[in-house]
Short mmCIF file of C-alpha atoms and ligand atoms in Angstrom, two decimals:
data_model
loop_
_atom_site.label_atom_id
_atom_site.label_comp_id
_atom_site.label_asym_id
_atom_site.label_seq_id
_atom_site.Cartn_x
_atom_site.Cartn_y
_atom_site.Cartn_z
CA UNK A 1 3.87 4.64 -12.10
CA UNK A 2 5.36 1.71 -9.83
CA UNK A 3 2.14 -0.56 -8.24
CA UNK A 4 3.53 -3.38 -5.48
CA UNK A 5 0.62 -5.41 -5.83
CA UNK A 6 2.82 -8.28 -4.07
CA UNK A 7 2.22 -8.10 -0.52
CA UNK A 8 1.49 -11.64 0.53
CA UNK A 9 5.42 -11.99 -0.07
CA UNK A 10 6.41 -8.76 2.15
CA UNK A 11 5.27 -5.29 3.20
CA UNK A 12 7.01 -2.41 3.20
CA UNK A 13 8.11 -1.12 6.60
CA UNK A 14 5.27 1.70 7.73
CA UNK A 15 7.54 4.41 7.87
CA UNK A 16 5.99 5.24 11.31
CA UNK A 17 7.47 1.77 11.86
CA UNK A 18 10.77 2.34 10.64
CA UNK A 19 11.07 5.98 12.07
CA UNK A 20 10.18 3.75 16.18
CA UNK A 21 13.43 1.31 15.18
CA UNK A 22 16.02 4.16 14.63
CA UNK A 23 17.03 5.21 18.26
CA UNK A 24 18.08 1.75 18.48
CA UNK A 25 20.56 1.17 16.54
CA UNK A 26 23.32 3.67 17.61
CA UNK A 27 21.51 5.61 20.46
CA UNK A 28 19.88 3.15 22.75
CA UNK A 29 22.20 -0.24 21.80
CA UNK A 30 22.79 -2.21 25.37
CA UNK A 31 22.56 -5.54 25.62
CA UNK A 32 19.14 -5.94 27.08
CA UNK A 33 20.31 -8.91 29.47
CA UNK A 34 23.01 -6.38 30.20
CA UNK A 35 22.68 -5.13 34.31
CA UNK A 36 24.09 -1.74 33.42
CA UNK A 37 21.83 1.78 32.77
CA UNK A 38 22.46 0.97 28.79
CA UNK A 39 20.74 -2.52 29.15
CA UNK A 40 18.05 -1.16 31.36
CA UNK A 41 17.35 1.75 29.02
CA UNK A 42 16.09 -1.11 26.02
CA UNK A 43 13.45 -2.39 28.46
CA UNK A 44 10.24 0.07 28.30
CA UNK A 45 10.20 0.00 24.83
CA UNK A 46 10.76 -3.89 24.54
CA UNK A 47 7.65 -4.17 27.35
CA UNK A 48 5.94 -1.77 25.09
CA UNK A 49 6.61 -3.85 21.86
CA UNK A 50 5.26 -7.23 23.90
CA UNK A 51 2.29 -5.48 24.56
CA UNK A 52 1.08 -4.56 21.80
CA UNK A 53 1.86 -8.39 20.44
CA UNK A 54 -0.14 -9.83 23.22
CA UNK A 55 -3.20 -7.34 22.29
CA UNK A 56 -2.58 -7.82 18.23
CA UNK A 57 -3.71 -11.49 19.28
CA UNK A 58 -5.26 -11.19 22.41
CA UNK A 59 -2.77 -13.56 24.40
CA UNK A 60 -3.23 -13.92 27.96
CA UNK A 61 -1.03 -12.86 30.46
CA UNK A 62 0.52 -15.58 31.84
CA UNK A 63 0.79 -16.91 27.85
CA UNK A 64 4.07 -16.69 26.41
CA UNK A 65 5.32 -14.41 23.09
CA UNK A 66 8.87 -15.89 21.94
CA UNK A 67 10.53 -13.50 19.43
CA UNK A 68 12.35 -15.61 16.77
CA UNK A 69 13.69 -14.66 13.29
CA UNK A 70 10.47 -15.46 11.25
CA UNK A 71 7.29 -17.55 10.70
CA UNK A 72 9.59 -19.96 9.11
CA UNK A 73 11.49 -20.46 12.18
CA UNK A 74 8.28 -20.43 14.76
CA UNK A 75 7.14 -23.08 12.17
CA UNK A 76 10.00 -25.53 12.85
CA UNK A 77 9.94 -24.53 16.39
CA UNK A 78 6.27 -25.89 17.31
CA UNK A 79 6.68 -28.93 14.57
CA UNK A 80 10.48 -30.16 15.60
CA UNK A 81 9.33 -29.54 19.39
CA UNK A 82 6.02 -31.68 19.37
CA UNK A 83 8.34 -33.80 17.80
CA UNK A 84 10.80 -33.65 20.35
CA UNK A 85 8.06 -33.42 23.41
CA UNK A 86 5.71 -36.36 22.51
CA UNK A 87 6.90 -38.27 19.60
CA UNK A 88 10.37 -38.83 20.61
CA UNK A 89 10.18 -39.08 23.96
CA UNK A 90 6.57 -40.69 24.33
CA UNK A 91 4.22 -42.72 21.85
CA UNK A 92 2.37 -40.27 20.00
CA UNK A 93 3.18 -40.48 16.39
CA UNK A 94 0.89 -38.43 14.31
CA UNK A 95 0.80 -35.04 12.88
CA UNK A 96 -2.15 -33.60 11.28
CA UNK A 97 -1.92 -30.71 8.42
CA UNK A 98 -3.09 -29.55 5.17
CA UNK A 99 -2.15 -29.83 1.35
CA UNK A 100 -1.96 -26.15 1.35
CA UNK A 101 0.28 -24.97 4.02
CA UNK A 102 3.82 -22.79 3.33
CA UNK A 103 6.31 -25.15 2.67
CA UNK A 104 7.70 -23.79 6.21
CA UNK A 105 5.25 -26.45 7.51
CA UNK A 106 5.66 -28.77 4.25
CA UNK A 107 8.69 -29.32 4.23
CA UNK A 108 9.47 -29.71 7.91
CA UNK A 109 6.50 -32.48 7.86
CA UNK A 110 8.55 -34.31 5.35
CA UNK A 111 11.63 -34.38 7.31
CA UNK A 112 9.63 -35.91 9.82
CA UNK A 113 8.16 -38.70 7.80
CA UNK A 114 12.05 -39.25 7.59
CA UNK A 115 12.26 -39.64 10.67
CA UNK A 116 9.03 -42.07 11.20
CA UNK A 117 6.08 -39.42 11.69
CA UNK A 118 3.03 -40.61 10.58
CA UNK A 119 1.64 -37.17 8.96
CA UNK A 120 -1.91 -36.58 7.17
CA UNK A 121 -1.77 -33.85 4.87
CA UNK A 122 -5.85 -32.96 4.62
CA UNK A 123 -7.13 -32.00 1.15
CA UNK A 124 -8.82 -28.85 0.59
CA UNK A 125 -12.36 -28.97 -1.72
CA UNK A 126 -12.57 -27.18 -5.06
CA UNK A 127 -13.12 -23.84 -2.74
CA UNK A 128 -10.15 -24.26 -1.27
CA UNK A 129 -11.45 -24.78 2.00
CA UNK A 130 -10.39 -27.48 4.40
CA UNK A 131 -13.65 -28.71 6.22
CA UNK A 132 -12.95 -28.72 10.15
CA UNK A 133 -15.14 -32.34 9.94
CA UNK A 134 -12.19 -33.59 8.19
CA UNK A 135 -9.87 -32.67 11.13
CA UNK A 136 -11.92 -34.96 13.49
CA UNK A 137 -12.02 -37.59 11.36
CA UNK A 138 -8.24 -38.21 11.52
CA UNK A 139 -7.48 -37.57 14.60
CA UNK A 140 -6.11 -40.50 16.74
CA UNK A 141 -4.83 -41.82 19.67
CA UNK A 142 -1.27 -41.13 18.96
CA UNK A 143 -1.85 -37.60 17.40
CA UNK A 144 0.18 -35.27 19.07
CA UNK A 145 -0.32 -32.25 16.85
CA UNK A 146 -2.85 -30.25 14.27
CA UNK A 147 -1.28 -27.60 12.33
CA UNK A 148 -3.55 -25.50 9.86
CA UNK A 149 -3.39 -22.22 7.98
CA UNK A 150 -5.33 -19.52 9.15
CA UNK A 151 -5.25 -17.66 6.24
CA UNK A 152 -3.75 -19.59 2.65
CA UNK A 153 -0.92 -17.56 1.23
CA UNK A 154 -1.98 -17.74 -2.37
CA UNK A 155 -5.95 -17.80 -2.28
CA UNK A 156 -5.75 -15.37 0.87
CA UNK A 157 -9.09 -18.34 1.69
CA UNK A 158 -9.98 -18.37 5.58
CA UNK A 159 -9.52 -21.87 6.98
CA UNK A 160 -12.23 -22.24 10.01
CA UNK A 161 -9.85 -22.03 12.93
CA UNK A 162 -12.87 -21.67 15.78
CA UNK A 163 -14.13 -25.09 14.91
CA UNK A 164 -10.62 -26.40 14.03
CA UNK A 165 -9.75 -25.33 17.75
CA UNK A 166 -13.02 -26.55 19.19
CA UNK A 167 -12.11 -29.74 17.93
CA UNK A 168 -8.56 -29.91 18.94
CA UNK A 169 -10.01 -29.03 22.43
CA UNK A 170 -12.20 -31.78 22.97
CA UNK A 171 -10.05 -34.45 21.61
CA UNK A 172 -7.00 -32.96 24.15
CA UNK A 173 -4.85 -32.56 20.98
CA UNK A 174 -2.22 -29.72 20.53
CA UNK A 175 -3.36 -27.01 18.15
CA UNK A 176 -0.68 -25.04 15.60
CA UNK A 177 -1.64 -22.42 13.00
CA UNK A 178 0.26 -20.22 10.83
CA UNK A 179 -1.46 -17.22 10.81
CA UNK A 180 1.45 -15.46 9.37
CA UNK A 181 -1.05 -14.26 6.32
CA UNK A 182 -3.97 -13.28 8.45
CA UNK A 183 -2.59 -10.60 10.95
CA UNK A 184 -3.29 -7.33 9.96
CA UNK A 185 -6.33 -8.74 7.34
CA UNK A 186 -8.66 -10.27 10.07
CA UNK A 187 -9.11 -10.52 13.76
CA UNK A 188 -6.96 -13.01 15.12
CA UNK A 189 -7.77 -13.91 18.70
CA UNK A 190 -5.96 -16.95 20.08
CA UNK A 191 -8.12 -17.27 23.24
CA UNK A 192 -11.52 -17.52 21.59
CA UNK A 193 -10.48 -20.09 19.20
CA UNK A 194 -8.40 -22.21 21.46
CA UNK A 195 -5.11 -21.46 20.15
CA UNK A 196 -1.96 -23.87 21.73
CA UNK A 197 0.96 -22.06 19.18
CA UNK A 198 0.54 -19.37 16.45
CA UNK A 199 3.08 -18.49 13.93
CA UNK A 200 3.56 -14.98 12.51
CA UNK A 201 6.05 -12.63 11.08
CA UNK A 202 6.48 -8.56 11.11
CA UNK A 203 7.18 -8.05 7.33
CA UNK A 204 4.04 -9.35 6.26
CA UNK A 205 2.08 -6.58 8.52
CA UNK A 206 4.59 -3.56 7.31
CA UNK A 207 7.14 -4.32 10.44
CA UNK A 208 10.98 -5.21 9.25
CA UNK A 209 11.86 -8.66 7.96
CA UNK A 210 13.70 -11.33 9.83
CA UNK A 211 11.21 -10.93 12.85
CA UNK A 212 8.83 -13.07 13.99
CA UNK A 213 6.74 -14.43 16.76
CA UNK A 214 6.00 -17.47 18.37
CA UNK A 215 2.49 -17.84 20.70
CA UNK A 216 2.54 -20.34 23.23
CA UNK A 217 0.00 -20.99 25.46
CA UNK A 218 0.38 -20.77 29.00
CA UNK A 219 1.52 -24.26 30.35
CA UNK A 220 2.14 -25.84 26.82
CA UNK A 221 6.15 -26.62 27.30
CA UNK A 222 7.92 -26.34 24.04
CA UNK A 223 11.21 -27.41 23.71
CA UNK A 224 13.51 -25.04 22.06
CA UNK A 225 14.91 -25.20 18.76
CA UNK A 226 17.82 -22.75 19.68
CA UNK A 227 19.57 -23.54 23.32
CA UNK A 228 22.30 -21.22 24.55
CA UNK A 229 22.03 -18.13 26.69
CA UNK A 230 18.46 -17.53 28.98
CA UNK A 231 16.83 -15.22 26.63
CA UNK A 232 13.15 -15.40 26.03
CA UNK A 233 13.18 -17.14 29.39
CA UNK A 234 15.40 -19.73 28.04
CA UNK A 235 12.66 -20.15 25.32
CA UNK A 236 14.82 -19.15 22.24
CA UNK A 237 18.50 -18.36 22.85
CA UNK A 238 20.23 -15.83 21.46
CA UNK A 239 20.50 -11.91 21.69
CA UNK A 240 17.12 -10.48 20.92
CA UNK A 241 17.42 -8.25 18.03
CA UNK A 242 15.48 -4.95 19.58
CA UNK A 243 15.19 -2.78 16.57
CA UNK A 244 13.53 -5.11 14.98
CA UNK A 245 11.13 -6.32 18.29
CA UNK A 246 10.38 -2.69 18.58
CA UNK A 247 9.32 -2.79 15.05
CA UNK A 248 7.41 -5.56 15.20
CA UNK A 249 5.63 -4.73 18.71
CA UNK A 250 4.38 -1.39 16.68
CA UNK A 251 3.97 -2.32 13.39
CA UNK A 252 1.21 -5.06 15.07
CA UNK A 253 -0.09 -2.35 17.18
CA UNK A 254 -0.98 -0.33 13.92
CA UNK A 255 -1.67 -3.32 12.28
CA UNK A 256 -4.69 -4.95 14.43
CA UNK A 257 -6.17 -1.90 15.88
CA UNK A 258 -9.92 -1.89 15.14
CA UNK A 259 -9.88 1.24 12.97
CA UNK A 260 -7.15 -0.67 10.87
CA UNK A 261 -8.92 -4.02 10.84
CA UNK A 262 -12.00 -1.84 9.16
CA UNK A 263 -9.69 0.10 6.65
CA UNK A 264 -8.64 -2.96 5.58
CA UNK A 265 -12.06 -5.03 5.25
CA UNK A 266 -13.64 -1.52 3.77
CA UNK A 267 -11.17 0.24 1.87
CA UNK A 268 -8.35 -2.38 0.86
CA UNK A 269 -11.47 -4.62 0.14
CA UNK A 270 -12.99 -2.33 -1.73
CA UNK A 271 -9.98 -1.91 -4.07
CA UNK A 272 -8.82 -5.45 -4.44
CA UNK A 273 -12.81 -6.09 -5.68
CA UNK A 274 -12.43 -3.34 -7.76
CA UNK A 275 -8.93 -4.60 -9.41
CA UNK A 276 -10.95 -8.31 -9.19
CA UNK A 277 -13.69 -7.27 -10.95
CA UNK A 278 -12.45 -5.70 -14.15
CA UNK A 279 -10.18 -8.40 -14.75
CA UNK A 280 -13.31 -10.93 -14.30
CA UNK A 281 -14.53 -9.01 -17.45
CA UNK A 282 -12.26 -9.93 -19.51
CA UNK A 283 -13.29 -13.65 -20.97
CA UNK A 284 -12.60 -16.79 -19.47
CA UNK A 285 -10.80 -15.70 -16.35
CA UNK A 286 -11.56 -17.24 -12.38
CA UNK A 287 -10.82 -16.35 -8.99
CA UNK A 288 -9.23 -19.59 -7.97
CA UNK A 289 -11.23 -20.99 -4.68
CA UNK A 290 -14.02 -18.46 -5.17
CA UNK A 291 -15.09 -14.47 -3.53
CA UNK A 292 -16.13 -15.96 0.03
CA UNK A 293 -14.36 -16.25 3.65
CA UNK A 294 -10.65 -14.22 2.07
CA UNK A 295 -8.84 -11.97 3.09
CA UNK A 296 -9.73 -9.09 2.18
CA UNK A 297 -6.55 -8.05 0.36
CA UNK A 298 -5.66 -11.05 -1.85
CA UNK A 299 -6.97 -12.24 -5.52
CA UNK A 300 -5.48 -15.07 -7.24
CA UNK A 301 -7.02 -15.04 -10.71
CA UNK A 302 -6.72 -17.66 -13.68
CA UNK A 303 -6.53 -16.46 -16.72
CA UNK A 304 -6.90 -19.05 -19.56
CA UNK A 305 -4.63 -18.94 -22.07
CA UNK A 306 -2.04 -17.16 -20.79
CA UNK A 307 1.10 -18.90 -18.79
CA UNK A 308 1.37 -16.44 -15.21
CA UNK A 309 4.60 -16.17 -16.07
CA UNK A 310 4.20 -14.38 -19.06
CA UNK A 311 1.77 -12.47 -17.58
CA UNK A 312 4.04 -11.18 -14.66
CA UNK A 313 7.13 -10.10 -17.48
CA UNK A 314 4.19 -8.00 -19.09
CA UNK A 315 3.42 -6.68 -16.12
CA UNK A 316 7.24 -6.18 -14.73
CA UNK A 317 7.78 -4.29 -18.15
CA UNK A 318 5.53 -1.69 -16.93
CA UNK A 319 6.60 -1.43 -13.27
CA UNK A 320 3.58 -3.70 -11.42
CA UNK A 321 5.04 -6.47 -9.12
CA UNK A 322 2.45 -8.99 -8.32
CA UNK A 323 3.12 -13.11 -8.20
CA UNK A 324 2.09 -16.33 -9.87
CA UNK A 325 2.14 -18.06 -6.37
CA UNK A 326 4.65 -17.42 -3.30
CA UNK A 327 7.48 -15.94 -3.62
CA UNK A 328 9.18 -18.99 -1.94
CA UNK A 329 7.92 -21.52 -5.40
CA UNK A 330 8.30 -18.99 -7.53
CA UNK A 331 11.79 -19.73 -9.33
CA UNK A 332 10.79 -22.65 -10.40
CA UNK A 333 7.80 -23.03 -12.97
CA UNK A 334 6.35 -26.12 -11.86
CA UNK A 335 2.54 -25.72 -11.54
CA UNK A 336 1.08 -24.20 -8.62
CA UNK A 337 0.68 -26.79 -5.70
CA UNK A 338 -1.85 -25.01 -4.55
CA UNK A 339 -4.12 -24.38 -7.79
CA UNK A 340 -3.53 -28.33 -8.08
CA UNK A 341 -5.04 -28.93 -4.04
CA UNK A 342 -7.53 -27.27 -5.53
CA UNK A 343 -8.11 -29.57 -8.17
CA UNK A 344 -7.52 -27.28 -11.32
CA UNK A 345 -6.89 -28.18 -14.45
CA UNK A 346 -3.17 -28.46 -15.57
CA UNK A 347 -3.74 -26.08 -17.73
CA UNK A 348 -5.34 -24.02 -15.62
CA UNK A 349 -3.00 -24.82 -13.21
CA UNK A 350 0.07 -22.47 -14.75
CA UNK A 351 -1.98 -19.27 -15.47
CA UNK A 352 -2.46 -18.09 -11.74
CA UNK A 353 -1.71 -14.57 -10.80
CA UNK A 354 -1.28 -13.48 -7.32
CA UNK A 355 -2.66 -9.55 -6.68
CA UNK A 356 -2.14 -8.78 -3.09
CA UNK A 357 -2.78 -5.26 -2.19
CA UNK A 358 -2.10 -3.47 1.17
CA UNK A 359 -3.11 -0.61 3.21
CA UNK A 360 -0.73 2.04 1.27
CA UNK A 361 -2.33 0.56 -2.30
CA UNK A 362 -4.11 3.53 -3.89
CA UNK A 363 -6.83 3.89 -6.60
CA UNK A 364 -4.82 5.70 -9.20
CA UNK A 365 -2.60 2.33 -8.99
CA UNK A 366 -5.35 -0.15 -9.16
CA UNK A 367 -6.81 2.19 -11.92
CA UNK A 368 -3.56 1.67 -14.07
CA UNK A 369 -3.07 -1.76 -13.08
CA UNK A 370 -6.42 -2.61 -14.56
CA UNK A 371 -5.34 -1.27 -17.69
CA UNK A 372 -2.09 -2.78 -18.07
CA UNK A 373 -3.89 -6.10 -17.25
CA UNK A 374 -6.24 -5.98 -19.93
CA UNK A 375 -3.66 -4.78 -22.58
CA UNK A 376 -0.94 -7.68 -21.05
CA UNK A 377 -4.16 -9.93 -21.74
CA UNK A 378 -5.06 -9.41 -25.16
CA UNK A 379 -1.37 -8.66 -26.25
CA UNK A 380 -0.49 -12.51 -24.88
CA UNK A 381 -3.60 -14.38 -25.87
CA UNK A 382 -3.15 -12.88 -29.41
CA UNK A 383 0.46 -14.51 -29.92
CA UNK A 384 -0.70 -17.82 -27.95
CA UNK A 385 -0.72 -20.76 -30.43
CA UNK A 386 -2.83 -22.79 -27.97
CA UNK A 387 -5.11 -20.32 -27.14
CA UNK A 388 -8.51 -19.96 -29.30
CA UNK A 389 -11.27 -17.99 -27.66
CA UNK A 390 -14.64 -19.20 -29.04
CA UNK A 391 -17.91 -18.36 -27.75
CA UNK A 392 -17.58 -22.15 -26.26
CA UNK A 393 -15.08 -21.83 -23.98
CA UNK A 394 -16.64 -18.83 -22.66
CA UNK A 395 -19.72 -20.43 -21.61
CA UNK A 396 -17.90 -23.18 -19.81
CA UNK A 397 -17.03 -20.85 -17.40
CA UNK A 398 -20.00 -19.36 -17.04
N1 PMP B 1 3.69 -19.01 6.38
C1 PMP B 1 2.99 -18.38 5.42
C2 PMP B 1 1.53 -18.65 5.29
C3 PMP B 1 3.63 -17.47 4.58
O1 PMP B 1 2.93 -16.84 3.63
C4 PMP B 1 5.01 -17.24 4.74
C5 PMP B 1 5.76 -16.28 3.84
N2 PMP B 1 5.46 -16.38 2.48
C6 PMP B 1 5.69 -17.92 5.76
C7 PMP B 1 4.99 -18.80 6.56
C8 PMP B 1 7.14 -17.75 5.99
O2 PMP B 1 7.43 -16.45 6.39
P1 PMP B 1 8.95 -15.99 6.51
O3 PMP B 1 9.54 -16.10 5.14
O4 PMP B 1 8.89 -14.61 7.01
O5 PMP B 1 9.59 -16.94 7.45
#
């Protein structure tokens, strides 16, 4: 049996999804900036698509949707145009973010301190929560932009994005999150927690890859990382790819609709606990930030003893993909940044598994992934030199 337990790191395309894209490739093809009938005949669906987006997040109408390539890209979008917008051209300086984020935010923050940002990265606690207190401590006169998680990639943990953009609000500060992890797991509504820009991408939600969106609140100029031809109302250049728009406009329809919200805080829920919970039975193992405030999809467990390496050949051997962090980190085996924000142990640090389930997971799976768990356990803790299981170290984790 083959169990894709990995879908923090990508989906696969609903075949409802995929079935939506088809015509247009090689039936309906114009150019939709064309003026001729093959142009034109891109446009309901493309309307259609941006619908659904606005609703997935409940944007406002005069709000604007800017299709890009990926979260990555509406990531370096919001932080290189802040920079642009306020810190280059007037005397804000400051950035505000967390230790956590995707290094799509990371990184780009560094390049910045290159070029003399001042940026805060906020700790998490040992829950892996950032308190929104913390956000209002550090912001400053010359802060020109928060940008926080909604949802963490690795601990699926719920960063508290109402207060965050209450906050943000009052102090007249720009407000960014990524909430490329939560769409499709929770409600995401940009207008009740004061939302300036919001990140996402399709293939996390089962749309295509190398999609993406870009929410920008009404009035909130941005200036564009890609300049060339009008498109996007001169918002992102370039020939919109409309397959994949069309993908993505459905794929969040399907996605965010309250009967799929439920499935997924019922049903998916219901099976990630289930997975959770017999691996919890076997000794000294953690969920890594805690149960509360995830989505409901995601478990990363620590498993003492046993490197999450190891434990993802095991599992590879017998056809279960899951992850020892994101996908992104993965190739190298430094510890888990994210296990260390939390504070872990270093040796806890390297024994994180990832288990991120989806709508299309099914029980017989999770039944045989438990199993193969538990034998991948004992079979790796037995041949561990450093690994001694004593009636001690259980209780210390009790
Ligand atoms: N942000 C978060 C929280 C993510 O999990 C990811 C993907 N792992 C990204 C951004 C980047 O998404 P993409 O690779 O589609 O650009």
């Amino acid at each position: 049996m083959e169990v894709y337990l990995d879908n923090n790191a990508t989906t696969m395309v609903d075949p409802e999804v995929y079935k939506a894209m088809e015509p247009f490739f090689c039936t309906i093809y114009g150019n939709p900036n064309s003026l001729h009938k093959f142009g034109a005949g891109t446009h309901p669906k493309m309307v259609e698509a941006l619908d659904y987006l606005y609703a997935g997040i409940n944007a406002a109408d005069e709000d604007d949707i800017i299709i890009t390539a990926n979260a990555t890209e509406s990531n370096n979008a919001v932080l290189k145009g802040i920079w642009v917008d306020n810190i280059l051209n007037g005397n804000k300086n400051h950035i505000i973010t967390s230790e956590v984020e995707h290094p799509s935010i990371t990184a780009v923050c560094k390049f910045l301190e290159t070029q003399g940002v001042s940026v805060t990265y906020l700790p998490v606690n040992e829950d892996g929560v950032l308190e929104a207190s913390s956000v209002k401590e550090f912001i400053k006169e010359d802060t020109a932009l928060v940008s926080i998680m909604w949802a963490n990639n690795e601990t699926g943990k719920l960063f508290p994005i109402r207060e965050i953009g209450a906050i943000c609000k009052e102090a007249g500060v720009a407000f960014h999150t990524d909430a490329t992890q939560a769409i499709g797991k929770v409600p995401v509504d940009v207008q009740d927690c004061n939302v300036d820009y919001l990140s996402f991408s399709a293939h996390k939600f089962h749309g295509p890859k190398g999609v993406g969106g870009l929410y920008v609140k009404a009035k909130k100029a941005l200036t564009p990382l890609l300049h060339g031809g009008e498109q996007m109302g001169g918002h992102r250049a370039g020939t919109v790819d409309v397959p994949s728009m069309v993908g993505m406009g459905l794929a969040m329809h399907l996605a965010t609709k309250p009967e799929a919200l439920a499935f997924e805080n019922t049903e998916v829920k219901r099976l990630r606990d289930k997975l959770e919970n017999a691996i919890l039975e076997i000794p000294e193992t953690i969920v890594i930030g805690g149960k509360e405030n995830r989505t409901p999809n995601t478990t990363l467990i620590s498993i003492r003893g046993v490197e999450g390496e190891s434990m993802l050949w095991d599992m590879n051997q017998k056809t279960i993909g899951a992850s020892t962090g994101s996908a992104c980190a993965s190739e190298d085996l430094e510890a888990n940044p994210v296990m260390n924000a939390f504070g872990s142990d270093s040796e806890l640090a390297h024994t994180g598994v990832r288990f991120s389930l989806s709508r299309f997971t099914t029980e017989e799976q999770i039944d045989y992934a438990i199993e193969v768990v538990k034998n991948a356990v004992n079979r790796l803790r037995n041949i561990s030199s450093s690994y001694a299981y004593t009636p001690k170290n259980h209780e210390s984790q009790l």
